[in-house]
mmCIF file of C-alpha atoms and ligand atoms in Angstrom:
data_model
loop_
_atom_site.group_PDB
_atom_site.id
_atom_site.type_symbol
_atom_site.label_atom_id
_atom_site.label_comp_id
_atom_site.label_asym_id
_atom_site.label_seq_id
_atom_site.Cartn_x
_atom_site.Cartn_y
_atom_site.Cartn_z
ATOM 1 C CA MET A 1 5.678 -9.942 -40.655
ATOM 2 C CA ALA A 2 5.172 -12.901 -42.902
ATOM 3 C CA MET A 3 7.810 -13.402 -45.565
ATOM 4 C CA PHE A 4 6.363 -13.433 -49.037
ATOM 5 C CA SER A 5 8.288 -15.143 -51.791
ATOM 6 C CA LEU A 6 8.133 -13.202 -55.051
ATOM 7 C CA THR A 7 7.988 -14.654 -58.531
ATOM 8 C CA ARG A 8 8.081 -11.774 -60.966
ATOM 9 C CA THR A 9 6.110 -11.794 -64.175
ATOM 10 C CA THR A 10 8.187 -12.186 -67.335
ATOM 11 C CA THR A 11 5.622 -10.125 -69.253
ATOM 12 C CA PRO A 12 5.092 -6.936 -67.224
ATOM 13 C CA THR A 13 2.623 -4.358 -68.485
ATOM 14 C CA SER A 14 4.570 -1.631 -70.298
ATOM 15 C CA ASP A 15 4.575 1.865 -68.814
ATOM 16 C CA ALA A 16 2.659 3.092 -71.854
ATOM 17 C CA ALA A 17 -0.023 0.410 -71.503
ATOM 18 C CA ARG A 18 -0.359 1.009 -67.766
ATOM 19 C CA LEU A 19 -0.693 4.762 -68.211
ATOM 20 C CA ALA A 20 -3.303 4.224 -70.906
ATOM 21 C CA ALA A 21 -5.227 1.924 -68.548
ATOM 22 C CA LEU A 22 -4.980 4.413 -65.675
ATOM 23 C CA ALA A 23 -6.228 7.224 -67.913
ATOM 24 C CA ASP A 24 -9.603 5.490 -68.125
ATOM 25 C CA PRO A 25 -9.613 2.478 -65.802
ATOM 26 C CA GLY A 26 -13.345 1.942 -65.359
ATOM 27 C CA PHE A 27 -13.734 -0.793 -62.751
ATOM 28 C CA GLY A 28 -12.549 -4.392 -62.939
ATOM 29 C CA ARG A 29 -11.330 -3.933 -66.493
ATOM 30 C CA TYR A 30 -7.562 -4.047 -65.875
ATOM 31 C CA TYR A 31 -5.604 -5.981 -63.262
ATOM 32 C CA VAL A 32 -2.166 -5.416 -61.800
ATOM 33 C CA ASP A 33 0.630 -7.776 -62.883
ATOM 34 C CA HIS A 34 0.808 -9.837 -59.683
ATOM 35 C CA MET A 35 -1.405 -11.359 -57.012
ATOM 36 C CA ALA A 36 -0.834 -12.566 -53.463
ATOM 37 C CA ILE A 37 -1.728 -16.182 -52.667
ATOM 38 C CA ILE A 38 -1.752 -18.202 -49.458
ATOM 39 C CA ASP A 39 -3.007 -21.781 -49.556
ATOM 40 C CA TYR A 40 -4.385 -23.636 -46.575
ATOM 41 C CA GLN A 41 -4.201 -27.333 -45.876
ATOM 42 C CA ALA A 42 -6.058 -28.840 -42.904
ATOM 43 C CA GLY A 43 -3.507 -30.375 -40.536
ATOM 44 C CA ASP A 44 -0.677 -28.278 -42.016
ATOM 45 C CA GLY A 45 -2.215 -24.822 -41.678
ATOM 46 C CA TRP A 46 -1.388 -21.803 -43.834
ATOM 47 C CA GLN A 47 1.343 -22.448 -46.378
ATOM 48 C CA GLU A 48 4.104 -20.158 -47.610
ATOM 49 C CA PRO A 49 2.717 -16.719 -48.588
ATOM 50 C CA ARG A 50 3.712 -15.848 -52.127
ATOM 51 C CA ILE A 51 3.353 -13.183 -54.739
ATOM 52 C CA VAL A 52 3.111 -14.572 -58.227
ATOM 53 C CA PRO A 53 2.269 -13.315 -61.716
ATOM 54 C CA MET A 54 -1.419 -12.668 -62.285
ATOM 55 C CA SER A 55 -2.695 -15.624 -64.266
ATOM 56 C CA GLU A 56 -5.496 -18.111 -64.594
ATOM 57 C CA TRP A 57 -5.811 -20.987 -62.132
ATOM 58 C CA ALA A 58 -6.317 -24.649 -62.724
ATOM 59 C CA LEU A 59 -9.141 -25.785 -60.465
ATOM 60 C CA HIS A 60 -10.403 -29.354 -60.193
ATOM 61 C CA PRO A 61 -13.994 -29.501 -61.509
ATOM 62 C CA ALA A 62 -15.016 -31.023 -58.177
ATOM 63 C CA ALA A 63 -13.569 -28.096 -56.173
ATOM 64 C CA ALA A 64 -16.074 -27.488 -53.379
ATOM 65 C CA VAL A 65 -16.492 -23.777 -54.167
ATOM 66 C CA LEU A 66 -17.959 -24.659 -57.566
ATOM 67 C CA HIS A 67 -20.704 -26.785 -56.018
ATOM 68 C CA TYR A 68 -21.511 -25.560 -52.535
ATOM 69 C CA GLY A 69 -20.366 -21.963 -52.700
ATOM 70 C CA GLN A 70 -17.863 -21.714 -49.872
ATOM 71 C CA GLU A 71 -16.488 -18.304 -50.867
ATOM 72 C CA ILE A 72 -15.912 -15.014 -49.031
ATOM 73 C CA PHE A 73 -14.394 -11.699 -50.076
ATOM 74 C CA GLU A 74 -13.422 -8.197 -49.025
ATOM 75 C CA GLY A 75 -13.108 -4.857 -50.773
ATOM 76 C CA LEU A 76 -10.816 -1.962 -49.873
ATOM 77 C CA LYS A 77 -8.842 0.713 -51.680
ATOM 78 C CA ALA A 78 -5.322 2.149 -51.874
ATOM 79 C CA TYR A 79 -5.145 5.928 -52.309
ATOM 80 C CA ARG A 80 -2.248 7.983 -53.682
ATOM 81 C CA ARG A 81 -1.762 11.341 -51.980
ATOM 82 C CA ASP A 82 -0.369 14.575 -53.377
ATOM 83 C CA ASP A 83 3.079 13.759 -51.920
ATOM 84 C CA ASP A 84 3.017 10.414 -53.813
ATOM 85 C CA SER A 85 2.677 8.305 -50.673
ATOM 86 C CA VAL A 86 0.138 5.459 -50.833
ATOM 87 C CA TRP A 87 -2.344 4.774 -48.028
ATOM 88 C CA LEU A 88 -5.010 2.308 -46.982
ATOM 89 C CA PHE A 89 -8.168 3.131 -45.040
ATOM 90 C CA ARG A 90 -8.877 1.016 -41.921
ATOM 91 C CA PRO A 91 -7.628 -2.251 -43.464
ATOM 92 C CA GLU A 92 -7.714 -3.924 -40.044
ATOM 93 C CA ARG A 93 -11.532 -3.626 -40.116
ATOM 94 C CA ASN A 94 -11.563 -5.642 -43.350
ATOM 95 C CA ALA A 95 -9.150 -8.190 -41.860
ATOM 96 C CA ALA A 96 -11.387 -8.627 -38.814
ATOM 97 C CA ARG A 97 -14.524 -8.924 -40.934
ATOM 98 C CA PHE A 98 -12.807 -11.544 -43.103
ATOM 99 C CA VAL A 99 -12.320 -13.635 -39.965
ATOM 100 C CA GLN A 100 -16.009 -13.307 -39.099
ATOM 101 C CA SER A 101 -17.080 -14.216 -42.637
ATOM 102 C CA ALA A 102 -14.792 -17.274 -42.641
ATOM 103 C CA LYS A 103 -16.207 -18.508 -39.350
ATOM 104 C CA ARG A 104 -19.781 -18.136 -40.563
ATOM 105 C CA MET A 105 -19.011 -20.140 -43.709
ATOM 106 C CA GLY A 106 -17.099 -22.850 -41.835
ATOM 107 C CA MET A 107 -13.865 -21.922 -43.616
ATOM 108 C CA ALA A 108 -10.278 -21.767 -42.400
ATOM 109 C CA VAL A 109 -9.587 -18.569 -40.465
ATOM 110 C CA LEU A 110 -6.824 -16.415 -41.940
ATOM 111 C CA PRO A 111 -4.870 -14.613 -39.194
ATOM 112 C CA GLU A 112 -5.489 -10.856 -39.466
ATOM 113 C CA GLU A 113 -1.760 -10.088 -39.744
ATOM 114 C CA LEU A 114 -1.521 -12.352 -42.813
ATOM 115 C CA PHE A 115 -4.467 -10.570 -44.424
ATOM 116 C CA LEU A 116 -2.847 -7.172 -43.751
ATOM 117 C CA ALA A 117 0.596 -8.308 -44.893
ATOM 118 C CA SER A 118 -0.849 -9.664 -48.171
ATOM 119 C CA VAL A 119 -2.562 -6.395 -48.963
ATOM 120 C CA ASN A 120 0.502 -4.338 -48.023
ATOM 121 C CA GLU A 121 2.975 -6.465 -49.978
ATOM 122 C CA LEU A 122 0.858 -6.425 -53.118
ATOM 123 C CA VAL A 123 0.208 -2.681 -53.016
ATOM 124 C CA GLU A 124 3.867 -1.935 -52.349
ATOM 125 C CA LEU A 125 4.947 -4.039 -55.322
ATOM 126 C CA GLU A 126 2.268 -2.588 -57.596
ATOM 127 C CA ARG A 127 2.322 1.000 -56.349
ATOM 128 C CA ASP A 128 2.749 2.316 -59.903
ATOM 129 C CA TRP A 129 -0.795 1.049 -60.474
ATOM 130 C CA VAL A 130 -2.253 3.335 -57.795
ATOM 131 C CA PRO A 131 -3.725 6.185 -59.841
ATOM 132 C CA VAL A 132 -2.966 9.823 -59.074
ATOM 133 C CA GLY A 133 -5.561 11.040 -56.629
ATOM 134 C CA GLU A 134 -7.243 13.689 -58.722
ATOM 135 C CA ASN A 135 -10.862 12.737 -59.391
ATOM 136 C CA GLU A 136 -10.723 10.315 -56.473
ATOM 137 C CA GLN A 137 -9.231 7.444 -58.444
ATOM 138 C CA SER A 138 -7.823 4.545 -56.448
ATOM 139 C CA LEU A 139 -6.544 0.984 -56.632
ATOM 140 C CA TYR A 140 -9.340 -1.382 -55.571
ATOM 141 C CA LEU A 141 -8.156 -4.461 -53.687
ATOM 142 C CA ARG A 142 -10.118 -7.679 -53.665
ATOM 143 C CA PRO A 143 -8.991 -10.202 -51.052
ATOM 144 C CA PHE A 144 -11.006 -13.431 -51.276
ATOM 145 C CA MET A 145 -10.975 -17.088 -50.306
ATOM 146 C CA ILE A 146 -12.392 -20.220 -51.916
ATOM 147 C CA ALA A 147 -12.788 -23.851 -50.904
ATOM 148 C CA SER A 148 -10.379 -25.515 -53.327
ATOM 149 C CA GLU A 149 -10.641 -29.152 -52.258
ATOM 150 C CA PRO A 150 -11.970 -31.555 -54.901
ATOM 151 C CA TYR A 151 -14.678 -33.381 -52.982
ATOM 152 C CA LEU A 152 -18.370 -33.759 -53.734
ATOM 153 C CA GLY A 153 -19.598 -34.696 -50.283
ATOM 154 C CA VAL A 154 -21.240 -31.890 -48.342
ATOM 155 C CA ARG A 155 -18.916 -30.857 -45.553
ATOM 156 C CA GLU A 156 -16.477 -28.039 -44.977
ATOM 157 C CA ALA A 157 -13.432 -28.320 -47.227
ATOM 158 C CA ASN A 158 -9.948 -29.305 -46.103
ATOM 159 C CA THR A 159 -8.107 -26.994 -48.486
ATOM 160 C CA TYR A 160 -8.631 -23.308 -49.158
ATOM 161 C CA ARG A 161 -6.989 -20.670 -51.295
ATOM 162 C CA PHE A 162 -6.769 -17.060 -50.141
ATOM 163 C CA ALA A 163 -5.728 -14.497 -52.741
ATOM 164 C CA VAL A 164 -5.573 -10.750 -53.280
ATOM 165 C CA ILE A 165 -6.047 -9.256 -56.731
ATOM 166 C CA ALA A 166 -6.179 -5.550 -57.577
ATOM 167 C CA THR A 167 -7.833 -3.409 -60.217
ATOM 168 C CA PRO A 168 -7.516 0.338 -60.765
ATOM 169 C CA ALA A 169 -10.824 2.126 -60.198
ATOM 170 C CA GLY A 170 -11.742 5.302 -62.004
ATOM 171 C CA PRO A 171 -13.473 8.287 -60.505
ATOM 172 C CA TYR A 172 -16.587 6.668 -59.164
ATOM 173 C CA TYR A 173 -19.337 9.151 -59.804
ATOM 174 C CA SER A 174 -21.894 8.393 -57.154
ATOM 175 C CA GLU A 175 -24.878 8.596 -59.445
ATOM 176 C CA PRO A 176 -28.053 9.189 -57.462
ATOM 177 C CA VAL A 177 -30.308 6.125 -57.515
ATOM 178 C CA LYS A 178 -33.880 5.195 -56.695
ATOM 179 C CA LEU A 179 -34.524 2.113 -54.567
ATOM 180 C CA TRP A 180 -37.070 -0.614 -55.220
ATOM 181 C CA ILE A 181 -38.668 -2.054 -52.082
ATOM 182 C CA THR A 182 -39.227 -5.640 -53.151
ATOM 183 C CA PRO A 183 -42.124 -7.619 -51.675
ATOM 184 C CA ASN A 184 -40.818 -10.836 -53.219
ATOM 185 C CA TYR A 185 -37.233 -11.406 -52.125
ATOM 186 C CA THR A 186 -35.067 -11.213 -49.032
ATOM 187 C CA ARG A 187 -31.312 -10.898 -48.775
ATOM 188 C CA ALA A 188 -30.876 -12.121 -45.215
ATOM 189 C CA ALA A 189 -32.818 -13.906 -42.519
ATOM 190 C CA PRO A 190 -32.127 -14.334 -38.800
ATOM 191 C CA GLY A 191 -29.420 -16.951 -38.479
ATOM 192 C CA GLY A 192 -28.608 -16.712 -42.190
ATOM 193 C CA THR A 193 -25.503 -15.414 -43.937
ATOM 194 C CA GLY A 194 -26.435 -11.715 -44.118
ATOM 195 C CA THR A 195 -23.576 -10.635 -41.867
ATOM 196 C CA ALA A 196 -20.964 -12.552 -43.885
ATOM 197 C CA LYS A 197 -19.402 -11.013 -46.985
ATOM 198 C CA CYS A 198 -19.937 -14.095 -49.129
ATOM 199 C CA GLY A 199 -20.538 -14.489 -52.842
ATOM 200 C CA GLY A 200 -23.730 -16.467 -52.271
ATOM 201 C CA ASN A 201 -25.511 -13.408 -50.873
ATOM 202 C CA TYR A 202 -24.828 -11.626 -54.143
ATOM 203 C CA ALA A 203 -25.908 -14.562 -56.304
ATOM 204 C CA ALA A 204 -29.234 -14.566 -54.468
ATOM 205 C CA SER A 205 -29.679 -10.809 -54.928
ATOM 206 C CA LEU A 206 -29.394 -10.514 -58.698
ATOM 207 C CA VAL A 207 -32.971 -11.478 -59.547
ATOM 208 C CA ALA A 208 -34.238 -8.744 -57.222
ATOM 209 C CA THR A 209 -31.990 -6.218 -58.964
ATOM 210 C CA GLN A 210 -33.596 -7.256 -62.239
ATOM 211 C CA GLU A 211 -36.986 -6.646 -60.641
ATOM 212 C CA ALA A 212 -35.769 -3.227 -59.453
ATOM 213 C CA ALA A 213 -34.707 -2.300 -62.979
ATOM 214 C CA ALA A 214 -38.094 -3.367 -64.339
ATOM 215 C CA ASN A 215 -39.608 -0.943 -61.837
ATOM 216 C CA GLY A 216 -37.410 1.983 -62.787
ATOM 217 C CA CYS A 217 -34.941 1.659 -59.924
ATOM 218 C CA GLY A 218 -31.173 1.203 -59.856
ATOM 219 C CA GLN A 219 -30.990 -0.907 -56.719
ATOM 220 C CA VAL A 220 -33.007 -2.818 -54.145
ATOM 221 C CA LEU A 221 -33.810 -1.697 -50.625
ATOM 222 C CA TRP A 222 -33.803 -4.945 -48.698
ATOM 223 C CA THR A 223 -36.193 -5.469 -45.830
ATOM 224 C CA ASP A 224 -36.199 -8.092 -43.078
ATOM 225 C CA GLY A 225 -36.818 -11.711 -44.014
ATOM 226 C CA ALA A 226 -39.669 -12.354 -41.586
ATOM 227 C CA GLU A 227 -42.127 -9.476 -42.184
ATOM 228 C CA HIS A 228 -40.745 -7.254 -44.973
ATOM 229 C CA LYS A 229 -41.371 -4.507 -42.459
ATOM 230 C CA TRP A 230 -37.948 -3.332 -41.335
ATOM 231 C CA VAL A 231 -35.349 -1.600 -43.467
ATOM 232 C CA GLU A 232 -32.045 -3.448 -43.787
ATOM 233 C CA GLU A 233 -29.630 -2.250 -46.495
ATOM 234 C CA CYS A 234 -29.013 -1.890 -50.223
ATOM 235 C CA GLY A 235 -27.122 -5.100 -50.881
ATOM 236 C CA THR A 236 -23.736 -3.592 -51.682
ATOM 237 C CA MET A 237 -24.180 -0.597 -49.415
ATOM 238 C CA ASN A 238 -25.633 0.303 -46.041
ATOM 239 C CA ILE A 239 -28.372 2.939 -45.846
ATOM 240 C CA MET A 240 -28.671 6.169 -43.852
ATOM 241 C CA PHE A 241 -31.401 8.744 -43.312
ATOM 242 C CA VAL A 242 -30.984 12.383 -42.308
ATOM 243 C CA THR A 243 -33.938 13.692 -40.280
ATOM 244 C CA ASP A 244 -35.176 17.285 -40.120
ATOM 245 C CA ASP A 245 -34.292 17.422 -36.409
ATOM 246 C CA GLY A 246 -30.641 16.545 -36.946
ATOM 247 C CA GLN A 247 -30.380 12.791 -36.584
ATOM 248 C CA LEU A 248 -28.384 10.465 -38.807
ATOM 249 C CA LEU A 249 -30.456 7.295 -38.642
ATOM 250 C CA THR A 250 -29.323 3.857 -39.730
ATOM 251 C CA PRO A 251 -30.605 0.321 -39.043
ATOM 252 C CA SER A 252 -28.913 -1.514 -36.148
ATOM 253 C CA LEU A 253 -26.503 -4.325 -36.899
ATOM 254 C CA GLY A 254 -28.083 -7.774 -36.829
ATOM 255 C CA SER A 255 -28.600 -9.328 -40.228
ATOM 256 C CA ILE A 256 -27.000 -6.511 -42.255
ATOM 257 C CA LEU A 257 -23.373 -6.362 -43.342
ATOM 258 C CA ALA A 258 -21.311 -4.277 -40.918
ATOM 259 C CA GLY A 259 -19.860 -1.773 -43.380
ATOM 260 C CA VAL A 260 -16.581 0.012 -42.657
ATOM 261 C CA THR A 261 -17.991 3.069 -44.425
ATOM 262 C CA ARG A 262 -21.132 2.900 -42.255
ATOM 263 C CA GLU A 263 -19.073 2.740 -39.070
ATOM 264 C CA SER A 264 -16.838 5.607 -40.215
ATOM 265 C CA ILE A 265 -19.712 7.889 -41.203
ATOM 266 C CA LEU A 266 -21.463 7.295 -37.876
ATOM 267 C CA ALA A 267 -18.246 8.426 -36.169
ATOM 268 C CA LEU A 268 -18.119 11.600 -38.311
ATOM 269 C CA ALA A 269 -21.808 12.505 -37.852
ATOM 270 C CA ALA A 270 -21.287 14.815 -34.874
ATOM 271 C CA GLU A 271 -18.863 16.988 -36.852
ATOM 272 C CA HIS A 272 -21.703 17.589 -39.292
ATOM 273 C CA GLY A 273 -24.161 18.580 -36.595
ATOM 274 C CA LEU A 274 -25.891 15.219 -36.668
ATOM 275 C CA GLU A 275 -26.612 12.784 -33.854
ATOM 276 C CA ALA A 276 -25.822 9.215 -34.967
ATOM 277 C CA VAL A 277 -28.665 6.839 -34.076
ATOM 278 C CA GLU A 278 -28.680 3.078 -34.731
ATOM 279 C CA ARG A 279 -32.069 1.451 -34.234
ATOM 280 C CA PRO A 280 -34.698 -0.602 -36.072
ATOM 281 C CA ILE A 281 -36.354 1.558 -38.755
ATOM 282 C CA SER A 282 -39.579 0.478 -40.424
ATOM 283 C CA VAL A 283 -40.378 0.898 -44.102
ATOM 284 C CA ASP A 284 -43.472 2.892 -43.078
ATOM 285 C CA GLU A 285 -41.391 5.291 -40.992
ATOM 286 C CA VAL A 286 -39.136 5.904 -43.988
ATOM 287 C CA LEU A 287 -41.883 6.358 -46.553
ATOM 288 C CA ASP A 288 -44.002 8.511 -44.198
ATOM 289 C CA GLY A 289 -40.910 10.570 -43.404
ATOM 290 C CA VAL A 290 -40.077 11.074 -47.070
ATOM 291 C CA GLU A 291 -43.696 12.110 -47.728
ATOM 292 C CA SER A 292 -43.916 14.529 -44.789
ATOM 293 C CA GLY A 293 -40.434 15.980 -45.162
ATOM 294 C CA ARG A 294 -39.223 14.608 -41.821
ATOM 295 C CA ILE A 295 -36.576 12.715 -43.835
ATOM 296 C CA PRO A 296 -35.088 15.255 -46.249
ATOM 297 C CA GLU A 297 -31.989 13.212 -47.190
ATOM 298 C CA VAL A 298 -31.238 9.552 -47.793
ATOM 299 C CA PHE A 299 -27.949 8.015 -48.861
ATOM 300 C CA ALA A 300 -26.272 4.646 -49.190
ATOM 301 C CA CYS A 301 -22.628 4.049 -48.271
ATOM 302 C CA GLY A 302 -19.900 1.532 -49.052
ATOM 303 C CA THR A 303 -16.243 1.395 -50.075
ATOM 304 C CA ALA A 304 -16.802 1.372 -53.846
ATOM 305 C CA ALA A 305 -18.934 4.503 -54.271
ATOM 306 C CA VAL A 306 -18.321 5.978 -50.789
ATOM 307 C CA VAL A 307 -21.716 7.714 -50.618
ATOM 308 C CA THR A 308 -24.544 7.330 -53.125
ATOM 309 C CA PRO A 309 -27.455 9.763 -52.835
ATOM 310 C CA ILE A 310 -30.857 8.069 -52.791
ATOM 311 C CA THR A 311 -33.333 10.314 -54.542
ATOM 312 C CA GLY A 312 -36.472 8.208 -54.413
ATOM 313 C CA PHE A 313 -38.263 4.958 -53.669
ATOM 314 C CA ASN A 314 -40.706 2.750 -55.506
ATOM 315 C CA SER A 315 -42.853 0.116 -53.814
ATOM 316 C CA PRO A 316 -45.962 -1.853 -54.791
ATOM 317 C CA ASP A 317 -47.923 -0.320 -51.888
ATOM 318 C CA ARG A 318 -47.080 3.340 -52.274
ATOM 319 C CA GLY A 319 -45.680 3.793 -55.756
ATOM 320 C CA VAL A 320 -42.944 6.249 -56.653
ATOM 321 C CA GLN A 321 -41.897 8.716 -53.968
ATOM 322 C CA THR A 322 -39.214 11.378 -54.329
ATOM 323 C CA VAL A 323 -36.874 12.400 -51.492
ATOM 324 C CA ALA A 324 -37.125 16.202 -51.030
ATOM 325 C CA ASP A 325 -36.639 17.804 -54.459
ATOM 326 C CA GLY A 326 -34.952 14.716 -55.917
ATOM 327 C CA THR A 327 -31.407 16.084 -55.838
ATOM 328 C CA PRO A 328 -28.536 15.014 -53.509
ATOM 329 C CA GLY A 329 -28.812 16.701 -50.101
ATOM 330 C CA THR A 330 -26.335 19.040 -48.412
ATOM 331 C CA LYS A 331 -25.343 16.740 -45.528
ATOM 332 C CA THR A 332 -24.974 13.862 -47.979
ATOM 333 C CA ARG A 333 -22.484 15.840 -50.066
ATOM 334 C CA GLU A 334 -20.618 17.218 -47.030
ATOM 335 C CA ILE A 335 -20.194 13.807 -45.412
ATOM 336 C CA ARG A 336 -19.028 12.230 -48.651
ATOM 337 C CA GLN A 337 -16.441 14.965 -49.178
ATOM 338 C CA HIS A 338 -15.225 14.725 -45.593
ATOM 339 C CA LEU A 339 -14.640 10.974 -45.804
ATOM 340 C CA VAL A 340 -12.891 11.184 -49.188
ATOM 341 C CA ASP A 341 -10.701 14.024 -47.866
ATOM 342 C CA ILE A 342 -9.610 11.872 -44.911
ATOM 343 C CA GLN A 343 -8.838 8.987 -47.274
ATOM 344 C CA PHE A 344 -6.681 11.197 -49.497
ATOM 345 C CA GLY A 345 -5.000 12.945 -46.546
ATOM 346 C CA ARG A 346 -6.623 16.319 -47.221
ATOM 347 C CA ALA A 347 -8.589 16.411 -43.949
ATOM 348 C CA GLU A 348 -7.389 15.675 -40.442
ATOM 349 C CA ASP A 349 -7.489 11.978 -39.567
ATOM 350 C CA LYS A 350 -8.684 12.426 -35.981
ATOM 351 C CA PHE A 351 -9.547 8.783 -35.463
ATOM 352 C CA GLY A 352 -6.251 7.415 -36.818
ATOM 353 C CA TRP A 353 -7.926 5.490 -39.644
ATOM 354 C CA THR A 354 -5.336 5.737 -42.410
ATOM 355 C CA ARG A 355 -2.315 3.441 -42.837
ATOM 356 C CA LYS A 356 0.716 4.236 -44.955
ATOM 357 C CA VAL A 357 1.892 1.461 -47.259
ATOM 358 C CA GLY A 358 5.600 0.587 -47.313
HETATM 359 C C1 PLP B 1 -19.333 -4.730 -48.619
HETATM 360 C C2 PLP B 1 -20.775 -4.502 -48.311
HETATM 361 C C3 PLP B 1 -21.247 -3.286 -47.758
HETATM 362 C C4 PLP B 1 -20.359 -2.089 -47.537
HETATM 363 O O1 PLP B 1 -19.298 -2.342 -46.663
HETATM 364 P P1 PLP B 1 -18.000 -1.391 -46.668
HETATM 365 O O2 PLP B 1 -17.107 -2.028 -45.667
HETATM 366 O O3 PLP B 1 -18.464 -0.042 -46.254
HETATM 367 O O4 PLP B 1 -17.460 -1.397 -48.062
HETATM 368 C C5 PLP B 1 -22.586 -3.198 -47.444
HETATM 369 N N1 PLP B 1 -23.435 -4.221 -47.653
HETATM 370 C C6 PLP B 1 -23.019 -5.392 -48.195
HETATM 371 C C7 PLP B 1 -23.993 -6.481 -48.379
HETATM 372 C C8 PLP B 1 -21.681 -5.563 -48.544
HETATM 373 O O5 PLP B 1 -21.285 -6.728 -49.074
#
C-alpha cells in the first residue's frame, strides 16, 4: 500500500466541538481536520501521497479547472457499526468509476489502489468523526480531482490534484419528491459526458432544477437528449419503477451515470420478489403506467439519500400525476431498509460488499 506522509494539524477540533457538530451535522457544514492529497505531474507521474491539515488552497488564477472545467468527483460513506468498527460500502466501485470519469475528461488516471488507500487512510485517521450509527448517520467522503496547471490554451492539463475531504452527514431523511419532466433541457447526449461524474454535468443541471421548483417539483426527471422520449435519471440519482407484475424496471446504462446504489439494488431485487429488468423505458410508458396503476411505486437511488420515494410527476403535456396514493410504497421502504442494514452490518452481506477500515 502507498505510504502516506502525515502532517498533523496544530489546531485540532476539540472533542466538545466535534461532538456538538456530530449531534447535528447536516451535510457539508463541518469538515474533518485533515485531507488526503496526491498531486500529478506529467512526465513524473503521481507524487508522494500525503495527509495534511484541512485548509484553503492557493490556486493560480489561470488554473485550467477554473476556465475549462476539468473536474471529476466521487461520493461514498463510512459507517460506524454497533461494535464501533468502521466500514465502507463497495469503495472499489467508486475507484473504478473514477478511472472511467478521468479518461472521459482527458485527465490523469489515478490507480485504483491509490484511490482506495487515500480513502482508507483518511477515514482511519479521522474515525472519531464517523458518527454513531443510530439514525443512519455517516461520514461522507468526497474524493475529487482538478486540473491545476496554470495555462489558458485549450488542451488537457499537465498537472492535476487529487484530494479526499470528508464531512459528517446527518440522518438523511429521504423526503418523497415529485419530478419535473423538462421539455427544455437535457443532462446528457450520446457521446457526451453523462457517464462521467464531473462537475460540469451539475453546473448544466441547475437551471432545470430551478424550472422544476417553479413547477412544484423537487427534482428533474431527465430524458434523452435526442427526442425527450426516453427516461434517463434524476441527475443525482438513478430511477427505478416497481410494476404490478413484480418487475423492478430501470433504464439501461448508456448515457446515464452508473450508480453503485443502482447496481446494488438490482442485485437485491430477487430477495424482494422482484425481477430486475434493465431496458429503455419511455416517458409515455411511465406516465401511462402511473395512470393505470401498472406502476404502483417509483423511487430514485444514490449514495447520499440511499432511496428517495418518488410520489408524483409533472410535465407540460400531462400535468400533475400522483403515483398510487402519493405515499412511499412497500417495496421502496423494504429495499431501502435492506440496503442500509447491509451497510451498517445488521443484515447479511451475501455479496461481500462491505470493507472494514483499518
Ligand atoms: C453519483 C450519481 C448518481 C448515484 O450514484 P451512486 O454511486 O449510487 O451514488 C446518479 N446519477 C448521477 C448523475 C450521479 O452523479
